Coordinates of C-alpha atoms in Angstrom, one line a residue:
M1 CA -4.7 -14.4 7.9
H2 CA -6.1 -14.0 4.4
T3 CA -3.5 -11.9 2.7
A4 CA -3.5 -10.3 -0.8
V5 CA -0.7 -8.5 -2.8
I6 CA -2.0 -6.1 -5.3
I7 CA 0.6 -5.3 -8.1
S8 CA -0.2 -2.4 -10.4
T9 CA 1.0 -2.6 -14.1
Y10 CA 0.5 -1.0 -17.5
N11 CA 2.1 -2.4 -20.7
S12 CA 5.4 -3.4 -19.0
P13 CA 5.4 -7.2 -19.5
H14 CA 9.1 -7.7 -19.1
A15 CA 9.3 -5.8 -15.8
L16 CA 6.2 -7.5 -14.6
R17 CA 7.7 -10.8 -15.4
Q18 CA 10.8 -10.0 -13.4
T19 CA 8.6 -8.9 -10.5
L20 CA 6.7 -12.1 -10.5
L21 CA 9.9 -14.1 -10.5
G22 CA 10.6 -12.4 -7.2
F23 CA 7.3 -13.5 -5.7
L24 CA 8.0 -17.1 -6.6
L25 CA 10.8 -17.0 -4.0
Q26 CA 8.8 -15.8 -1.1
T27 CA 9.4 -17.5 2.3
H28 CA 5.8 -16.9 3.2
T29 CA 3.6 -18.5 0.5
N30 CA 0.0 -18.2 1.7
F31 CA -1.1 -15.2 -0.2
E32 CA -2.9 -14.3 -3.4
I33 CA -1.7 -11.8 -6.0
L34 CA -4.1 -9.6 -8.0
V35 CA -2.4 -7.9 -10.9
A36 CA -4.1 -4.5 -11.2
D37 CA -3.8 -3.8 -14.9
D38 CA -4.6 -0.2 -16.0
G39 CA -5.5 -1.3 -19.6
S40 CA -2.5 -3.2 -21.0
D41 CA -2.6 -5.1 -24.2
G42 CA -2.5 -8.9 -24.5
S43 CA 1.2 -9.1 -23.7
T44 CA 0.5 -8.8 -19.9
A45 CA -2.1 -11.6 -20.0
A46 CA 0.5 -13.7 -21.8
V47 CA 3.0 -13.3 -19.0
L48 CA 0.4 -14.3 -16.4
D49 CA -0.4 -17.4 -18.4
E50 CA 3.2 -18.7 -18.4
E51 CA 3.7 -22.1 -16.8
T52 CA 6.5 -20.6 -14.8
F53 CA 4.0 -18.7 -12.6
S54 CA 1.6 -21.6 -12.1
P55 CA 2.7 -22.0 -8.4
L56 CA 1.4 -18.4 -7.7
N57 CA -2.2 -17.8 -6.8
L58 CA -2.7 -15.2 -9.6
R59 CA -5.6 -13.1 -10.7
H60 CA -5.7 -10.6 -13.5
V61 CA -7.8 -7.5 -12.8
W62 CA -8.1 -5.4 -15.9
H63 CA -10.1 -2.4 -17.2
E64 CA -10.1 -0.6 -20.5
D65 CA -7.3 1.8 -21.3
R66 CA -8.8 5.3 -20.9
G67 CA -5.7 7.1 -19.7
F68 CA -3.9 6.9 -16.3
R69 CA -6.5 5.4 -13.9
L70 CA -4.4 3.8 -11.3
S71 CA -6.7 4.6 -8.4
A72 CA -9.6 3.0 -10.2
I73 CA -7.9 -0.3 -11.0
R74 CA -6.5 -0.5 -7.4
N75 CA -10.0 -0.1 -6.1
R76 CA -11.2 -2.8 -8.4
A77 CA -8.5 -5.1 -7.2
I78 CA -9.4 -4.4 -3.6
A79 CA -13.1 -5.2 -4.4
Q80 CA -12.2 -8.5 -5.9
T81 CA -10.4 -9.9 -2.9
S82 CA -11.8 -10.7 0.6
A83 CA -8.3 -10.5 2.1
D84 CA -8.0 -9.2 5.7
Y85 CA -4.6 -7.6 5.0
I86 CA -3.5 -6.0 1.7
I87 CA 0.0 -5.4 0.5
F88 CA 0.6 -3.0 -2.5
S89 CA 3.4 -3.1 -4.9
D90 CA 4.2 -2.2 -8.5
G91 CA 4.9 -4.3 -11.5
D92 CA 8.5 -2.9 -11.8
C93 CA 9.6 -3.8 -8.2
V94 CA 11.3 -7.1 -7.5
P95 CA 10.6 -8.1 -3.9
R96 CA 13.2 -9.5 -1.6
E97 CA 12.4 -13.2 -0.5
D98 CA 11.1 -12.0 2.9
F99 CA 9.0 -9.2 1.4
V100 CA 5.6 -10.7 2.2
A101 CA 6.7 -12.3 5.5
S102 CA 8.1 -9.0 6.6
H103 CA 4.9 -7.0 5.9
L104 CA 2.9 -9.6 7.9
R105 CA 5.5 -9.7 10.7
E106 CA 5.4 -5.9 11.1
C107 CA 1.7 -5.2 10.7
R108 CA -0.1 -3.9 13.7
P109 CA -3.8 -2.9 14.4
G110 CA -4.2 0.9 14.0
Y111 CA -1.2 1.2 11.7
F112 CA -0.2 1.2 8.0
I113 CA 3.3 0.5 7.1
A114 CA 5.6 1.4 4.2
G115 CA 9.1 0.6 2.9
G116 CA 11.6 2.0 0.5
R117 CA 13.1 0.7 -2.7
V118 CA 16.6 0.5 -4.2
N119 CA 16.6 2.0 -7.7
I120 CA 18.3 -0.2 -10.3
P121 CA 19.3 1.7 -13.5
E122 CA 17.7 0.3 -16.7
A123 CA 21.1 -0.3 -18.2
I124 CA 21.7 -2.9 -15.4
H125 CA 18.3 -4.6 -14.9
S126 CA 17.7 -4.9 -18.7
R127 CA 20.6 -7.5 -18.8
W128 CA 19.3 -9.6 -16.0
T129 CA 18.4 -13.2 -16.7
D130 CA 15.7 -15.4 -15.0
H131 CA 18.6 -17.2 -13.2
D132 CA 20.0 -13.8 -11.8
I133 CA 16.6 -13.3 -10.1
L134 CA 15.8 -16.9 -9.1
S135 CA 19.3 -17.4 -7.7
R136 CA 18.8 -14.2 -5.6
R137 CA 22.0 -12.7 -7.2
V138 CA 20.2 -9.5 -7.8
F139 CA 20.2 -8.8 -4.0
D140 CA 23.9 -9.6 -3.8
P141 CA 25.8 -6.3 -3.4
H142 CA 28.9 -7.9 -5.0
F143 CA 27.0 -8.8 -8.1
L144 CA 25.4 -5.4 -8.4
G145 CA 28.6 -3.6 -7.5
Q146 CA 30.2 -5.0 -10.7
S147 CA 27.9 -2.8 -12.7
A148 CA 27.3 0.1 -10.3
P149 CA 29.9 0.6 -7.5
H150 CA 27.4 2.5 -5.3
L151 CA 25.1 -0.5 -5.3
G152 CA 27.9 -2.6 -4.0
K153 CA 27.9 -0.5 -0.8
M154 CA 24.3 -1.3 0.0
G155 CA 24.7 -4.7 1.8
R156 CA 22.7 -3.5 4.8
R157 CA 19.6 -2.9 2.7
L158 CA 19.9 -5.6 0.1
R159 CA 20.4 -8.6 2.5
P160 CA 18.1 -9.8 5.2
Q161 CA 19.5 -8.8 8.6
P162 CA 19.2 -10.2 12.1
A163 CA 16.2 -8.9 13.9
G164 CA 18.0 -6.7 16.3
L165 CA 20.1 -4.9 13.7
R166 CA 17.2 -4.5 11.4
R167 CA 15.1 -2.8 14.0
L168 CA 18.0 -0.6 15.0
W169 CA 18.6 0.5 11.5
D170 CA 14.9 1.1 10.9
L171 CA 14.8 3.2 14.0
F172 CA 17.8 5.3 13.0
T173 CA 16.5 5.9 9.5
Y174 CA 13.1 7.1 10.8
R175 CA 11.4 9.5 8.5
H176 CA 7.8 10.8 8.1
C177 CA 6.0 7.8 6.6
V178 CA 4.1 8.3 3.4
F179 CA 1.9 5.6 1.8
S180 CA 3.9 4.4 -1.2
G181 CA 1.8 2.4 -3.7
S182 CA 4.9 0.5 -4.6
N183 CA 5.7 -0.8 -1.1
A184 CA 2.9 -0.3 1.6
S185 CA 0.3 -2.4 3.3
A186 CA -2.8 -1.8 5.4
W187 CA -5.8 -3.6 6.9
R188 CA -8.8 -4.0 4.6
G189 CA -11.1 -2.4 7.2
D190 CA -9.0 0.7 7.3
L191 CA -9.0 1.0 3.5
E192 CA -12.7 0.7 3.5
R193 CA -13.1 3.3 6.2
V194 CA -11.5 5.9 4.0
N195 CA -13.2 4.6 0.9
G196 CA -10.1 3.4 -0.8
F197 CA -8.1 5.4 -3.5
D198 CA -9.6 8.6 -4.8
E199 CA -10.6 8.1 -8.4
G200 CA -10.8 11.9 -8.8
F201 CA -7.1 12.1 -9.2
A202 CA -6.4 12.6 -12.9
G203 CA -3.1 11.3 -14.2
Y204 CA 0.1 10.3 -12.3
G205 CA 1.0 11.7 -8.9
S206 CA 0.0 12.0 -5.3
E207 CA -2.9 9.4 -5.3
D208 CA -1.0 7.1 -3.0
R209 CA 0.1 9.9 -0.6
D210 CA -3.5 11.0 -0.5
I211 CA -4.8 7.7 0.9
G212 CA -2.0 7.8 3.4
I213 CA -2.9 11.2 4.7
R214 CA -6.6 10.2 4.9
L215 CA -5.7 7.0 6.8
R216 CA -3.8 9.3 9.3
N217 CA -6.7 11.7 9.4
A218 CA -8.8 8.6 10.4
G219 CA -6.6 8.1 13.4
L220 CA -4.1 5.6 12.1
R221 CA -0.4 5.8 12.8
S222 CA 2.3 4.8 10.3
R223 CA 5.7 3.2 10.4
Y224 CA 8.5 3.5 7.8
L225 CA 10.6 0.3 7.6
K226 CA 13.5 1.0 5.2
Y227 CA 15.5 -2.1 6.2
S228 CA 12.6 -4.5 6.8
L229 CA 10.5 -4.0 3.6
V230 CA 12.9 -4.2 0.7
Q231 CA 12.5 -4.3 -3.0
L232 CA 14.4 -3.5 -6.2
H233 CA 12.9 -0.8 -8.4
L234 CA 13.5 -1.4 -12.1
D235 CA 14.1 2.2 -13.1
H236 CA 12.6 3.5 -16.3
T237 CA 11.6 6.6 -18.1
Q238 CA 8.1 8.0 -17.2
S239 CA 6.3 8.9 -20.3
Y240 CA 3.1 9.5 -18.3
Y241 CA 4.7 12.4 -16.2
D242 CA 2.9 15.7 -16.8
P243 CA 4.0 18.7 -14.8
A244 CA 0.6 20.4 -15.0
I245 CA -1.2 17.3 -13.8
Q246 CA 1.3 16.8 -11.0
A247 CA 0.8 20.4 -9.8
A248 CA -3.0 19.9 -9.8
N249 CA -2.8 16.6 -7.9
R250 CA -0.4 18.1 -5.3
K251 CA -2.9 20.9 -4.8
R252 CA -5.7 18.4 -4.3
F253 CA -3.5 16.5 -1.8
R254 CA -2.6 19.6 0.2
T255 CA -6.3 20.4 0.4
R256 CA -7.0 17.0 1.9
R257 CA -4.3 17.4 4.4
R258 CA -5.5 21.0 5.4
D259 CA -9.1 19.9 5.7
R260 CA -8.3 16.6 7.4
T261 CA -10.5 14.7 5.0
V262 CA -11.0 11.0 5.8
R263 CA -13.6 9.6 3.4
I264 CA -13.8 10.6 -0.2
R265 CA -16.8 10.3 -2.5
C266 CA -15.4 8.8 -5.7
G267 CA -13.7 5.6 -4.3
L268 CA -14.0 2.0 -3.3
D269 CA -17.6 1.9 -2.4
G270 CA -18.6 2.6 -6.0
V271 CA -16.8 -0.5 -7.1
L272 CA -18.1 -2.6 -4.3
D273 CA -21.6 -1.6 -5.3
R274 CA -21.0 -3.1 -8.7
T275 CA -19.5 -6.4 -7.6

């Protein structure tokens, strides 16, 4: 099955580099990566050009920096792949070695799936070396617990588990599943059915939850797999957070949920028409 991973980023080359190191370790290797770049400067392209990442099937999808336009660049990345199944992540999330394999193992027709993430404070991940990631130490609770005791107690989430335990813990930690752009996946045909991400969302907030609710409005079901789909979030300050924009986006999202909207006007088809 042709699989693509779309990784969103904006002017965070160090975090993106750590993220890509994690993708070098994947047990399933037959996938392409499209880095959906919301207008970064040349430092992002420099990371992608490193010889270190030559084993990865990488493509850089970029548009001009005209403010926060995450939906638009994700749509552009979708348009530039013919993948049957698409996994979404962020350029500040280091995937566990079974991340891609687990998304593919758990995918089902008629569903989208999403996972969680373990937040790693900046004071910790800023000290990580390439070796820490490539040796998989960053998923070792004993290693993390030396800097943050609460992380040392998260062995169930950090380490791959036997199938029976993993399914049991996923079941017992069930929650309403929202589409999280940092850790979710869906079939291409379903994304096209709802016309992708809504480019009418201005600024940060709710654009990924919006596509999730429209997928459900279209008849899809969802699964939240906390222990199967695991990544480390490299926590950081959010300079792009604007309370007024957040409130407007939440209102837009609630309208979609109330009206049971499926397909939006300003979305993926506008990009497909230009490719």
